[in-house]
PDB file of C-alpha atoms and ligand atoms in Angstrom:
ATOM      1  CA  MET A 653      55.593 -33.495  21.925  1.00 83.00           C
ATOM      2  CA  PRO A 654      55.194 -35.272  18.614  1.00 94.00           C
ATOM      3  CA  ILE A 655      57.980 -37.325  17.264  1.00 97.00           C
ATOM      4  CA  ILE A 656      57.378 -36.034  13.794  1.00 97.00           C
ATOM      5  CA  GLU A 657      56.055 -32.452  12.706  1.00 96.00           C
ATOM      6  CA  TRP A 658      54.450 -31.671   9.513  1.00 96.00           C
ATOM      7  CA  LYS A 659      56.008 -28.774   7.593  1.00 95.00           C
ATOM      8  CA  GLU A 660      55.607 -27.362   4.183  1.00 95.00           C
ATOM      9  CA  ASP A 661      58.959 -28.842   3.107  1.00 95.00           C
ATOM     10  CA  TYR A 662      57.163 -32.220   2.997  1.00 97.00           C
ATOM     11  CA  LEU A 663      54.631 -31.166   0.422  1.00 96.00           C
ATOM     12  CA  VAL A 664      55.079 -33.213  -2.792  1.00 95.00           C
ATOM     13  CA  GLY A 665      52.448 -31.085  -4.643  1.00 93.00           C
ATOM     14  CA  VAL A 666      50.038 -33.976  -5.345  1.00 93.00           C
ATOM     15  CA  GLN A 667      47.030 -33.718  -3.086  1.00 93.00           C
ATOM     16  CA  GLN A 668      46.421 -37.393  -2.651  1.00 94.00           C
ATOM     17  CA  ILE A 669      50.010 -38.102  -1.685  1.00 96.00           C
ATOM     18  CA  ASP A 670      50.220 -35.164   0.626  1.00 96.00           C
ATOM     19  CA  LEU A 671      47.072 -36.187   2.501  1.00 97.00           C
ATOM     20  CA  HIS A 672      48.365 -39.775   2.857  1.00 97.00           C
ATOM     21  CA  HIS A 673      51.624 -38.532   4.149  1.00 97.00           C
ATOM     22  CA  GLN A 674      49.851 -36.298   6.720  1.00 97.00           C
ATOM     23  CA  HIS A 675      47.759 -39.252   7.883  1.00 97.00           C
ATOM     24  CA  LEU A 676      50.962 -41.311   8.184  1.00 96.00           C
ATOM     25  CA  PHE A 677      52.479 -38.545  10.370  1.00 97.00           C
ATOM     26  CA  ALA A 678      49.319 -38.556  12.600  1.00 97.00           C
ATOM     27  CA  LEU A 679      49.416 -42.335  13.006  1.00 96.00           C
ATOM     28  CA  LEU A 680      53.162 -42.273  13.766  1.00 96.00           C
ATOM     29  CA  ASN A 681      52.508 -39.482  16.443  1.00 97.00           C
ATOM     30  CA  ALA A 682      49.577 -41.391  18.005  1.00 97.00           C
ATOM     31  CA  THR A 683      51.871 -44.545  18.226  1.00 96.00           C
ATOM     32  CA  TYR A 684      54.571 -42.410  19.843  1.00 97.00           C
ATOM     33  CA  ASP A 685      52.039 -40.995  22.289  1.00 97.00           C
ATOM     34  CA  ALA A 686      50.946 -44.377  23.430  1.00 96.00           C
ATOM     35  CA  PHE A 687      54.631 -45.343  23.762  1.00 96.00           C
ATOM     36  CA  VAL A 688      55.418 -42.289  25.898  1.00 96.00           C
ATOM     37  CA  ASN A 689      52.347 -42.684  27.927  1.00 97.00           C
ATOM     38  CA  LYS A 690      53.191 -46.275  28.550  1.00 96.00           C
ATOM     39  CA  ASP A 691      49.950 -47.463  27.231  1.00 96.00           C
ATOM     40  CA  PRO A 692      49.299 -51.224  27.416  1.00 96.00           C
ATOM     41  CA  ALA A 693      51.253 -53.272  24.736  1.00 94.00           C
ATOM     42  CA  GLU A 694      48.091 -54.342  22.897  1.00 94.00           C
ATOM     43  CA  ARG A 695      47.141 -50.716  22.278  1.00 96.00           C
ATOM     44  CA  LEU A 696      50.719 -49.780  21.123  1.00 95.00           C
ATOM     45  CA  ASN A 697      50.953 -52.818  18.935  1.00 95.00           C
ATOM     46  CA  SER A 698      47.474 -52.238  17.348  1.00 96.00           C
ATOM     47  CA  LEU A 699      48.416 -48.533  16.627  1.00 96.00           C
ATOM     48  CA  PHE A 700      51.599 -49.866  14.979  1.00 95.00           C
ATOM     49  CA  ASP A 701      49.538 -52.370  12.900  1.00 95.00           C
ATOM     50  CA  GLU A 702      47.251 -49.491  11.725  1.00 97.00           C
ATOM     51  CA  LEU A 703      50.371 -47.480  10.797  1.00 95.00           C
ATOM     52  CA  ILE A 704      51.764 -50.257   8.798  1.00 95.00           C
ATOM     53  CA  ASP A 705      48.494 -51.185   7.157  1.00 96.00           C
ATOM     54  CA  TYR A 706      48.128 -47.607   6.057  1.00 97.00           C
ATOM     55  CA  ALA A 707      51.692 -47.379   4.820  1.00 97.00           C
ATOM     56  CA  THR A 708      51.145 -50.460   2.679  1.00 96.00           C
ATOM     57  CA  TYR A 709      47.923 -48.956   1.247  1.00 97.00           C
ATOM     58  CA  HIS A 710      49.670 -45.666   0.623  1.00 98.00           C
ATOM     59  CA  PHE A 711      52.695 -47.250  -1.096  1.00 97.00           C
ATOM     60  CA  SER A 712      50.397 -49.073  -3.546  1.00 97.00           C
ATOM     61  CA  ALA A 713      48.467 -45.953  -4.233  1.00 97.00           C
ATOM     62  CA  GLU A 714      51.671 -43.952  -4.797  1.00 97.00           C
ATOM     63  CA  GLU A 715      53.121 -46.668  -7.086  1.00 97.00           C
ATOM     64  CA  GLU A 716      49.887 -46.625  -9.039  1.00 96.00           C
ATOM     65  CA  LEU A 717      50.108 -42.968  -9.461  1.00 95.00           C
ATOM     66  CA  MET A 718      53.778 -43.332 -10.621  1.00 96.00           C
ATOM     67  CA  ARG A 719      52.705 -45.916 -13.131  1.00 96.00           C
ATOM     68  CA  LYS A 720      49.953 -43.552 -14.496  1.00 93.00           C
ATOM     69  CA  ILE A 721      52.341 -40.646 -14.965  1.00 92.00           C
ATOM     70  CA  ARG A 722      55.066 -42.917 -16.304  1.00 93.00           C
ATOM     71  CA  TYR A 723      57.387 -41.821 -13.599  1.00 95.00           C
ATOM     72  CA  PRO A 724      61.000 -42.897 -14.560  1.00 95.00           C
ATOM     73  CA  GLU A 725      61.984 -43.683 -10.963  1.00 95.00           C
ATOM     74  CA  LEU A 726      59.241 -46.107 -10.153  1.00 97.00           C
ATOM     75  CA  GLU A 727      61.511 -49.088  -9.738  1.00 97.00           C
ATOM     76  CA  LYS A 728      63.743 -47.235  -7.259  1.00 96.00           C
ATOM     77  CA  GLN A 729      60.645 -46.201  -5.254  1.00 97.00           C
ATOM     78  CA  ARG A 730      59.292 -49.771  -5.256  1.00 97.00           C
ATOM     79  CA  LYS A 731      62.591 -51.044  -3.926  1.00 97.00           C
ATOM     80  CA  GLU A 732      62.693 -48.462  -1.116  1.00 96.00           C
ATOM     81  CA  HIS A 733      59.147 -49.203  -0.147  1.00 97.00           C
ATOM     82  CA  GLY A 734      59.999 -52.914  -0.212  1.00 96.00           C
ATOM     83  CA  VAL A 735      62.951 -52.520   2.065  1.00 94.00           C
ATOM     84  CA  PHE A 736      60.750 -50.599   4.443  1.00 94.00           C
ATOM     85  CA  SER A 737      57.933 -53.048   4.363  1.00 94.00           C
ATOM     86  CA  GLU A 738      60.330 -55.998   5.082  1.00 93.00           C
ATOM     87  CA  LYS A 739      61.803 -54.198   8.101  1.00 93.00           C
ATOM     88  CA  VAL A 740      58.303 -53.437   9.633  1.00 94.00           C
ATOM     89  CA  VAL A 741      57.099 -56.998   9.074  1.00 93.00           C
ATOM     90  CA  GLU A 742      60.057 -58.117  11.095  1.00 94.00           C
ATOM     91  CA  ILE A 743      59.238 -55.727  13.879  1.00 94.00           C
ATOM     92  CA  GLN A 744      55.587 -56.987  13.854  1.00 94.00           C
ATOM     93  CA  LYS A 745      56.788 -60.626  13.938  1.00 94.00           C
ATOM     94  CA  ASP A 746      58.993 -59.806  17.026  1.00 95.00           C
ATOM     95  CA  TYR A 747      56.169 -58.281  19.172  1.00 94.00           C
ATOM     96  CA  GLN A 748      53.645 -60.934  17.975  1.00 92.00           C
ATOM     97  CA  ALA A 749      56.015 -63.601  19.203  1.00 94.00           C
ATOM     98  CA  GLY A 750      56.578 -61.638  22.380  1.00 94.00           C
ATOM     99  CA  ARG A 751      60.395 -61.360  21.561  1.00 95.00           C
ATOM    100  CA  LYS A 752      60.593 -57.517  21.475  1.00 94.00           C
ATOM    101  CA  GLY A 753      58.228 -54.569  22.010  1.00 94.00           C
ATOM    102  CA  ILE A 754      58.046 -51.317  20.214  1.00 95.00           C
ATOM    103  CA  SER A 755      61.000 -49.244  21.252  1.00 96.00           C
ATOM    104  CA  LEU A 756      62.142 -45.674  20.772  1.00 96.00           C
ATOM    105  CA  GLU A 757      64.700 -47.018  18.400  1.00 96.00           C
ATOM    106  CA  ILE A 758      61.911 -48.469  16.178  1.00 96.00           C
ATOM    107  CA  LEU A 759      59.857 -45.124  16.364  1.00 97.00           C
ATOM    108  CA  SER A 760      62.929 -43.164  15.447  1.00 97.00           C
ATOM    109  CA  PHE A 761      63.652 -45.388  12.611  1.00 96.00           C
ATOM    110  CA  LEU A 762      60.060 -44.733  11.265  1.00 96.00           C
ATOM    111  CA  GLN A 763      60.415 -41.107  11.656  1.00 97.00           C
ATOM    112  CA  GLU A 764      63.790 -40.959   9.965  1.00 97.00           C
ATOM    113  CA  TRP A 765      62.785 -43.183   7.149  1.00 97.00           C
ATOM    114  CA  LEU A 766      59.550 -41.270   6.473  1.00 96.00           C
ATOM    115  CA  THR A 767      61.120 -37.879   6.395  1.00 97.00           C
ATOM    116  CA  VAL A 768      64.195 -38.835   4.373  1.00 97.00           C
ATOM    117  CA  HIS A 769      61.865 -40.783   1.933  1.00 97.00           C
ATOM    118  CA  ILE A 770      59.524 -37.888   1.395  1.00 97.00           C
ATOM    119  CA  LEU A 771      62.190 -35.273   1.110  1.00 97.00           C
ATOM    120  CA  GLN A 772      64.525 -37.246  -1.158  1.00 96.00           C
ATOM    121  CA  ALA A 773      62.250 -39.554  -3.273  1.00 97.00           C
ATOM    122  CA  ASP A 774      58.617 -38.514  -3.100  1.00 97.00           C
ATOM    123  CA  ARG A 775      59.179 -34.773  -3.667  1.00 96.00           C
ATOM    124  CA  GLU A 776      60.818 -35.791  -6.958  1.00 96.00           C
ATOM    125  CA  ILE A 777      57.374 -37.116  -8.128  1.00 95.00           C
ATOM    126  CA  GLY A 778      56.021 -33.524  -7.724  1.00 93.00           C
ATOM    127  CA  ARG A 779      59.032 -31.980  -9.478  1.00 93.00           C
ATOM    128  CA  PHE A 780      58.534 -34.488 -12.383  1.00 94.00           C
ATOM    129  CA  LEU A 781      54.930 -33.478 -12.779  1.00 90.00           C
ATOM    130  CA  VAL A 782      55.709 -29.842 -12.705  1.00 88.00           C
ATOM    131  CA  SER A 783      58.520 -30.176 -15.258  1.00 88.00           C
ATOM    132  CA  SER A 784      56.307 -32.308 -17.545  1.00 84.00           C
ATOM    133  CA  ASN A 785      53.578 -29.570 -17.034  1.00 68.00           C
ATOM    134  CA  GLY A 786      50.997 -32.124 -15.879  1.00 55.00           C
ATOM    135  CA  ARG A 787      50.807 -33.143 -19.540  1.00 58.00           C
ATOM    136  CA  GLN A 788      49.985 -36.740 -19.002  1.00 54.00           C
ATOM    137  CA  THR A 789      47.554 -36.125 -16.179  1.00 60.00           C
ATOM    138  CA  PRO A 790      45.978 -32.739 -16.490  1.00 57.00           C
ATOM    139  CA  GLY A 791      44.476 -31.563 -13.150  1.00 64.00           C
ATOM    140  CA  LEU A 792      46.715 -33.702 -10.953  1.00 71.00           C
ATOM    141  CA  LEU A 793      48.536 -30.718  -9.582  1.00 69.00           C
ATOM    142  CA  LYS A 794      45.426 -28.655  -9.284  1.00 51.00           C
ATOM    143  CA  ASP A 795      44.594 -27.348  -5.823  1.00 50.00           C
ATOM    144  CA  THR A 796      47.987 -28.241  -4.525  1.00 50.00           C
ATOM    145  CA  LYS A 797      50.821 -26.053  -3.528  1.00 50.00           C
ATOM    146  CA  HIS A 798      53.590 -25.580  -6.042  1.00 47.00           C
ATOM    147  CA  VAL A 799      56.668 -27.453  -5.545  1.00 44.00           C
ATOM    148  CA  GLU A 800      59.940 -25.639  -6.039  1.00 40.00           C
TER     149      GLU A 800
HETATM  150 FE1  FE2 B1161      57.361 -43.271  -1.819  1.00 57.27          FE
END
């Protein structure tokens, strides 16, 4: 069973962000699978590294988009992304030094953080775009589902 399941509630309404989020979910589920199947630590750690690399890439893309649309909560988002990144770097350091491995606690933290962040912070980006009617960036909301 996956640790995180995609549902429509997670849609932000911006195709690029939604695709990134879905890929993050897939990577988290692959990491969780490796954990449950007791795969070798190197495999688990490399999946975790991939997840973190992708999250970093995604955060900068999301922040770039927020800059482009002059999103008023950009700073708040950057801070949240920063706190998350610090925490996962700590986790990476721990297993690189052989102090601590990936645990269910860590995977649950990622699951919880992602869902709360998407539902409470990222979805606001879509709402902002809908309320400003895509004025600044025509076409950005095209081909995506409407956000309530
Ligand atoms: Fe975000």
